[in-house]
């Protein structure tokens, strides 16, 4: 069964305290893995797409990596404005996208 | 690039009325758009997949006669909640697929529509 699991559910960090969010998946035939950021009351904002194991992408304080079983979103020296819910999704076929339940990140000043 | 708009952003209606929500891809053509529903503190729940020029595909448990979807052009899909009731109150989000070739597609999301049915 195709499945996406994100951990932890919630994460509280002090400003500057680096950490990682995890997205583990079981899909037959991964076509892409996506990371989004969602702020309360808004639609998800696209961050990264990863297509194959070993691939990495970076944007400011965020870095996404991919293996054959999981993806990590590394947050380096986070700031309070990085507080949001981070969603992971995988594309298993042309019209099949599976979303994780998200990790709610709270960065305290 | 890859901007998706939704209108309205917020709507309050009386029970029994119908509400139409528009989803537009502003700078790309989208043969496929998706409609999601999100309850407070929960993740996205896919309601239906909308393909330009054909009937939408609904997920199990979603009433197609209640949630009418029309994808009339490559940049516009609409969701009509018919005879809305308080239990239909939710945050509705659309997304549009940007096809980048070789099966490498990305979904871009709209800002969402908050529906409140009194």
mmCIF file of C-alpha atoms in Angstrom:
data_model
loop_
_atom_site.group_PDB
_atom_site.id
_atom_site.type_symbol
_atom_site.label_atom_id
_atom_site.label_comp_id
_atom_site.label_asym_id
_atom_site.label_seq_id
_atom_site.Cartn_x
_atom_site.Cartn_y
_atom_site.Cartn_z
ATOM 1 C CA UNK A 1 0.000 0.000 0.000
ATOM 2 C CA UNK A 2 1.322 3.438 -0.973
ATOM 3 C CA UNK A 3 1.952 5.509 2.094
ATOM 4 C CA UNK A 4 3.709 8.665 3.293
ATOM 5 C CA UNK A 5 4.612 9.201 6.954
ATOM 6 C CA UNK A 6 6.081 12.370 8.391
ATOM 7 C CA UNK A 7 7.832 12.739 11.725
ATOM 8 C CA UNK A 8 7.818 14.311 14.145
ATOM 9 C CA UNK A 9 4.250 15.614 14.224
ATOM 10 C CA UNK A 10 5.434 18.756 15.932
ATOM 11 C CA UNK A 11 8.862 20.250 16.557
ATOM 12 C CA UNK A 12 9.828 23.171 18.762
ATOM 13 C CA UNK A 13 13.242 24.712 18.210
ATOM 14 C CA UNK A 14 15.104 27.675 19.574
ATOM 15 C CA UNK A 15 16.207 30.202 17.011
ATOM 16 C CA UNK A 16 19.504 28.985 15.563
ATOM 17 C CA UNK A 17 18.976 25.366 16.631
ATOM 18 C CA UNK A 18 19.344 23.224 13.502
ATOM 19 C CA UNK A 19 17.256 20.085 13.021
ATOM 20 C CA UNK A 20 15.727 17.754 10.448
ATOM 21 C CA UNK A 21 12.222 16.706 9.469
ATOM 22 C CA UNK A 22 11.607 13.219 8.144
ATOM 23 C CA UNK A 23 9.348 11.922 5.379
ATOM 24 C CA UNK A 24 9.340 8.166 4.867
ATOM 25 C CA UNK A 25 7.448 6.627 1.995
ATOM 26 C CA UNK A 26 6.429 3.331 0.495
ATOM 27 C CA UNK A 27 5.284 3.688 -3.088
ATOM 28 C CA UNK A 28 5.674 1.487 -6.103
ATOM 29 C CA UNK A 29 7.488 3.590 -8.625
ATOM 30 C CA UNK A 30 8.367 7.002 -7.224
ATOM 31 C CA UNK A 31 8.002 9.722 -9.848
ATOM 32 C CA UNK A 32 8.803 12.614 -7.550
ATOM 33 C CA UNK A 33 8.890 13.712 -3.908
ATOM 34 C CA UNK A 34 7.742 17.204 -3.014
ATOM 35 C CA UNK A 35 8.147 19.448 -0.010
ATOM 36 C CA UNK A 36 5.730 22.254 0.734
ATOM 37 C CA UNK A 37 5.416 24.864 3.440
ATOM 38 C CA UNK A 38 1.957 25.810 4.695
ATOM 39 C CA UNK A 39 1.161 28.798 6.877
ATOM 40 C CA UNK A 40 -2.121 28.881 8.816
ATOM 41 C CA UNK A 41 -5.095 29.765 6.628
ATOM 42 C CA UNK A 42 -3.085 29.585 3.411
ATOM 43 C CA UNK A 43 -2.446 27.101 0.638
ATOM 44 C CA UNK A 44 0.783 25.096 0.573
ATOM 45 C CA UNK A 45 3.777 26.864 -0.926
ATOM 46 C CA UNK A 46 6.049 24.775 -3.132
ATOM 47 C CA UNK A 47 9.610 24.341 -1.879
ATOM 48 C CA UNK A 48 11.382 21.452 -3.621
ATOM 49 C CA UNK A 49 10.981 18.496 -5.919
ATOM 50 C CA UNK A 50 13.361 15.530 -5.717
ATOM 51 C CA UNK A 51 13.328 12.784 -8.319
ATOM 52 C CA UNK A 52 16.012 10.242 -7.528
ATOM 53 C CA UNK A 53 17.948 8.865 -4.578
ATOM 54 C CA UNK A 54 21.007 10.915 -3.784
ATOM 55 C CA UNK A 55 19.506 14.132 -5.064
ATOM 56 C CA UNK A 56 19.747 17.244 -2.880
ATOM 57 C CA UNK A 57 18.262 20.708 -3.208
ATOM 58 C CA UNK A 58 18.798 23.853 -1.173
ATOM 59 C CA UNK A 59 16.983 27.099 -0.627
ATOM 60 C CA UNK A 60 18.192 29.569 1.974
ATOM 61 C CA UNK A 61 18.184 27.712 5.316
ATOM 62 C CA UNK A 62 16.461 24.616 3.918
ATOM 63 C CA UNK A 63 18.039 21.570 2.340
ATOM 64 C CA UNK A 64 16.125 18.540 1.102
ATOM 65 C CA UNK A 65 17.669 15.135 0.541
ATOM 66 C CA UNK A 66 16.276 11.886 -0.832
ATOM 67 C CA UNK A 67 17.041 8.200 -0.380
ATOM 68 C CA UNK A 68 15.132 5.202 -1.664
ATOM 69 C CA UNK A 69 12.973 5.113 1.457
ATOM 70 C CA UNK A 70 12.863 8.595 2.906
ATOM 71 C CA UNK A 71 13.522 12.270 2.521
ATOM 72 C CA UNK A 72 14.851 14.739 5.023
ATOM 73 C CA UNK A 73 14.273 18.454 5.208
ATOM 74 C CA UNK A 74 17.201 19.951 7.061
ATOM 75 C CA UNK A 75 16.743 23.361 8.620
ATOM 76 C CA UNK A 76 19.958 25.164 9.428
ATOM 77 C CA UNK A 77 19.943 27.962 12.025
ATOM 78 C CA UNK A 78 16.176 28.458 11.812
ATOM 79 C CA UNK A 79 14.506 31.788 12.414
ATOM 80 C CA UNK A 80 11.022 32.440 13.835
ATOM 81 C CA UNK A 81 9.745 33.147 10.317
ATOM 82 C CA UNK A 82 10.474 29.512 9.429
ATOM 83 C CA UNK A 83 7.618 28.495 11.733
ATOM 84 C CA UNK A 84 5.005 26.713 9.621
ATOM 85 C CA UNK A 85 3.717 23.259 8.799
ATOM 86 C CA UNK A 86 5.917 21.393 6.348
ATOM 87 C CA UNK A 87 4.192 18.886 4.083
ATOM 88 C CA UNK A 88 5.750 16.076 2.127
ATOM 89 C CA UNK A 89 4.078 14.466 -0.891
ATOM 90 C CA UNK A 90 5.034 11.738 -3.322
ATOM 91 C CA UNK A 91 3.864 11.162 -6.870
ATOM 92 C CA UNK A 92 3.302 7.468 -7.449
ATOM 93 C CA UNK A 93 1.751 7.659 -10.902
ATOM 94 C CA UNK A 94 0.419 10.241 -13.336
ATOM 95 C CA UNK A 95 -2.484 11.369 -11.170
ATOM 96 C CA UNK A 96 -1.649 9.826 -7.833
ATOM 97 C CA UNK A 97 -0.109 12.086 -5.243
ATOM 98 C CA UNK A 98 0.056 11.045 -1.587
ATOM 99 C CA UNK A 99 0.504 13.594 1.180
ATOM 100 C CA UNK A 100 1.910 13.140 4.634
ATOM 101 C CA UNK A 101 0.152 14.636 7.636
ATOM 102 C CA UNK A 102 2.815 17.300 8.048
ATOM 103 C CA UNK A 103 5.275 18.479 10.684
ATOM 104 C CA UNK A 104 4.351 21.622 12.552
ATOM 105 C CA UNK A 105 7.527 23.579 13.225
ATOM 106 C CA UNK A 106 7.650 26.291 15.865
ATOM 107 C CA UNK A 107 10.840 28.333 16.149
ATOM 108 C CA UNK A 108 11.125 30.418 19.302
ATOM 109 C CA UNK A 109 13.168 33.616 19.333
ATOM 110 C CA UNK B 1 6.217 31.649 -12.243
ATOM 111 C CA UNK B 2 3.720 28.854 -11.474
ATOM 112 C CA UNK B 3 1.074 30.930 -9.750
ATOM 113 C CA UNK B 4 -2.365 29.578 -8.946
ATOM 114 C CA UNK B 5 -5.171 31.847 -7.831
ATOM 115 C CA UNK B 6 -8.431 31.019 -6.115
ATOM 116 C CA UNK B 7 -11.559 33.082 -5.788
ATOM 117 C CA UNK B 8 -13.174 33.898 -3.477
ATOM 118 C CA UNK B 9 -10.754 33.647 -0.567
ATOM 119 C CA UNK B 10 -13.572 33.619 1.924
ATOM 120 C CA UNK B 11 -17.313 33.042 1.609
ATOM 121 C CA UNK B 12 -20.144 32.900 4.088
ATOM 122 C CA UNK B 13 -23.477 31.563 2.894
ATOM 123 C CA UNK B 14 -26.791 30.361 4.191
ATOM 124 C CA UNK B 15 -27.646 26.706 4.390
ATOM 125 C CA UNK B 16 -29.205 25.447 1.155
ATOM 126 C CA UNK B 17 -27.438 27.836 -1.181
ATOM 127 C CA UNK B 18 -24.797 26.915 -3.752
ATOM 128 C CA UNK B 19 -21.287 28.309 -3.782
ATOM 129 C CA UNK B 20 -18.865 28.373 -6.689
ATOM 130 C CA UNK B 21 -15.094 28.479 -6.194
ATOM 131 C CA UNK B 22 -12.748 29.286 -9.078
ATOM 132 C CA UNK B 23 -9.204 28.035 -9.497
ATOM 133 C CA UNK B 24 -6.943 29.556 -12.143
ATOM 134 C CA UNK B 25 -3.409 28.830 -13.241
ATOM 135 C CA UNK B 26 -2.082 32.286 -14.092
ATOM 136 C CA UNK B 27 1.144 31.624 -15.964
ATOM 137 C CA UNK B 28 0.940 28.057 -17.186
ATOM 138 C CA UNK B 29 -1.535 25.673 -18.715
ATOM 139 C CA UNK B 30 -2.837 22.921 -16.494
ATOM 140 C CA UNK B 31 -4.457 19.886 -18.045
ATOM 141 C CA UNK B 32 -5.023 18.573 -14.537
ATOM 142 C CA UNK B 33 -6.214 20.381 -11.441
ATOM 143 C CA UNK B 34 -6.918 18.892 -8.044
ATOM 144 C CA UNK B 35 -9.407 19.870 -5.373
ATOM 145 C CA UNK B 36 -8.630 19.320 -1.705
ATOM 146 C CA UNK B 37 -10.425 19.871 1.533
ATOM 147 C CA UNK B 38 -8.600 20.591 4.771
ATOM 148 C CA UNK B 39 -10.050 20.413 8.260
ATOM 149 C CA UNK B 40 -8.413 22.311 11.138
ATOM 150 C CA UNK B 41 -5.032 20.918 12.121
ATOM 151 C CA UNK B 42 -5.301 18.128 9.555
ATOM 152 C CA UNK B 43 -3.567 17.428 6.296
ATOM 153 C CA UNK B 44 -5.015 17.764 2.828
ATOM 154 C CA UNK B 45 -7.786 15.417 1.765
ATOM 155 C CA UNK B 46 -8.041 14.922 -1.987
ATOM 156 C CA UNK B 47 -11.626 15.300 -3.156
ATOM 157 C CA UNK B 48 -11.325 15.017 -6.915
ATOM 158 C CA UNK B 49 -9.057 15.229 -9.914
ATOM 159 C CA UNK B 50 -10.198 17.551 -12.653
ATOM 160 C CA UNK B 51 -9.070 17.026 -16.230
ATOM 161 C CA UNK B 52 -9.599 19.633 -18.917
ATOM 162 C CA UNK B 53 -12.413 18.675 -21.248
ATOM 163 C CA UNK B 54 -13.492 15.556 -19.405
ATOM 164 C CA UNK B 55 -15.375 14.477 -16.322
ATOM 165 C CA UNK B 56 -13.722 14.788 -12.961
ATOM 166 C CA UNK B 57 -12.591 11.737 -11.036
ATOM 167 C CA UNK B 58 -13.891 11.747 -7.471
ATOM 168 C CA UNK B 59 -12.279 10.067 -4.491
ATOM 169 C CA UNK B 60 -14.201 7.462 -2.569
ATOM 170 C CA UNK B 61 -16.779 8.987 -0.271
ATOM 171 C CA UNK B 62 -17.008 12.317 -2.103
ATOM 172 C CA UNK B 63 -20.472 12.994 -3.487
ATOM 173 C CA UNK B 64 -20.158 14.014 -7.116
ATOM 174 C CA UNK B 65 -23.661 15.521 -7.183
ATOM 175 C CA UNK B 66 -22.834 17.711 -4.234
ATOM 176 C CA UNK B 67 -19.395 18.853 -5.347
ATOM 177 C CA UNK B 68 -19.674 19.714 -9.027
ATOM 178 C CA UNK B 69 -16.401 20.204 -10.833
ATOM 179 C CA UNK B 70 -15.946 21.791 -14.228
ATOM 180 C CA UNK B 71 -12.603 22.167 -15.976
ATOM 181 C CA UNK B 72 -13.602 24.230 -18.970
ATOM 182 C CA UNK B 73 -10.194 25.442 -20.079
ATOM 183 C CA UNK B 74 -6.503 24.805 -19.553
ATOM 184 C CA UNK B 75 -6.369 27.568 -16.943
ATOM 185 C CA UNK B 76 -9.678 27.351 -15.107
ATOM 186 C CA UNK B 77 -11.423 24.786 -12.947
ATOM 187 C CA UNK B 78 -14.471 25.443 -10.788
ATOM 188 C CA UNK B 79 -15.873 23.662 -7.759
ATOM 189 C CA UNK B 80 -19.541 24.231 -6.950
ATOM 190 C CA UNK B 81 -20.776 23.159 -3.557
ATOM 191 C CA UNK B 82 -24.486 22.591 -4.138
ATOM 192 C CA UNK B 83 -27.099 22.969 -1.418
ATOM 193 C CA UNK B 84 -24.420 23.692 1.143
ATOM 194 C CA UNK B 85 -24.907 22.684 4.763
ATOM 195 C CA UNK B 86 -22.948 23.573 7.905
ATOM 196 C CA UNK B 87 -20.975 20.310 7.678
ATOM 197 C CA UNK B 88 -19.595 21.515 4.334
ATOM 198 C CA UNK B 89 -17.828 24.357 6.119
ATOM 199 C CA UNK B 90 -14.136 23.851 5.531
ATOM 200 C CA UNK B 91 -11.006 25.157 3.841
ATOM 201 C CA UNK B 92 -10.994 24.216 0.154
ATOM 202 C CA UNK B 93 -7.720 24.303 -1.747
ATOM 203 C CA UNK B 94 -7.080 23.716 -5.409
ATOM 204 C CA UNK B 95 -3.839 22.840 -7.113
ATOM 205 C CA UNK B 96 -2.723 22.792 -10.715
ATOM 206 C CA UNK B 97 -0.256 20.425 -12.238
ATOM 207 C CA UNK B 98 2.581 21.930 -14.224
ATOM 208 C CA UNK B 99 3.931 19.297 -16.548
ATOM 209 C CA UNK B 100 7.656 19.733 -17.023
ATOM 210 C CA UNK B 101 8.133 16.803 -19.370
ATOM 211 C CA UNK B 102 9.324 13.235 -18.839
ATOM 212 C CA UNK B 103 6.653 12.655 -16.201
ATOM 213 C CA UNK B 104 8.269 15.229 -13.917
ATOM 214 C CA UNK B 105 5.274 17.182 -12.714
ATOM 215 C CA UNK B 106 4.779 19.603 -9.859
ATOM 216 C CA UNK B 107 1.559 20.644 -8.168
ATOM 217 C CA UNK B 108 1.222 24.310 -7.341
ATOM 218 C CA UNK B 109 -1.451 25.270 -4.858
ATOM 219 C CA UNK B 110 -3.885 28.118 -4.689
ATOM 220 C CA UNK B 111 -4.269 30.195 -1.525
ATOM 221 C CA UNK B 112 -7.445 28.391 -0.475
ATOM 222 C CA UNK B 113 -11.086 29.330 0.096
ATOM 223 C CA UNK B 114 -12.601 29.401 3.560
ATOM 224 C CA UNK B 115 -16.257 28.368 3.299
ATOM 225 C CA UNK B 116 -18.596 28.955 6.218
ATOM 226 C CA UNK B 117 -22.173 27.733 5.930
ATOM 227 C CA UNK B 118 -24.570 29.194 8.471
#
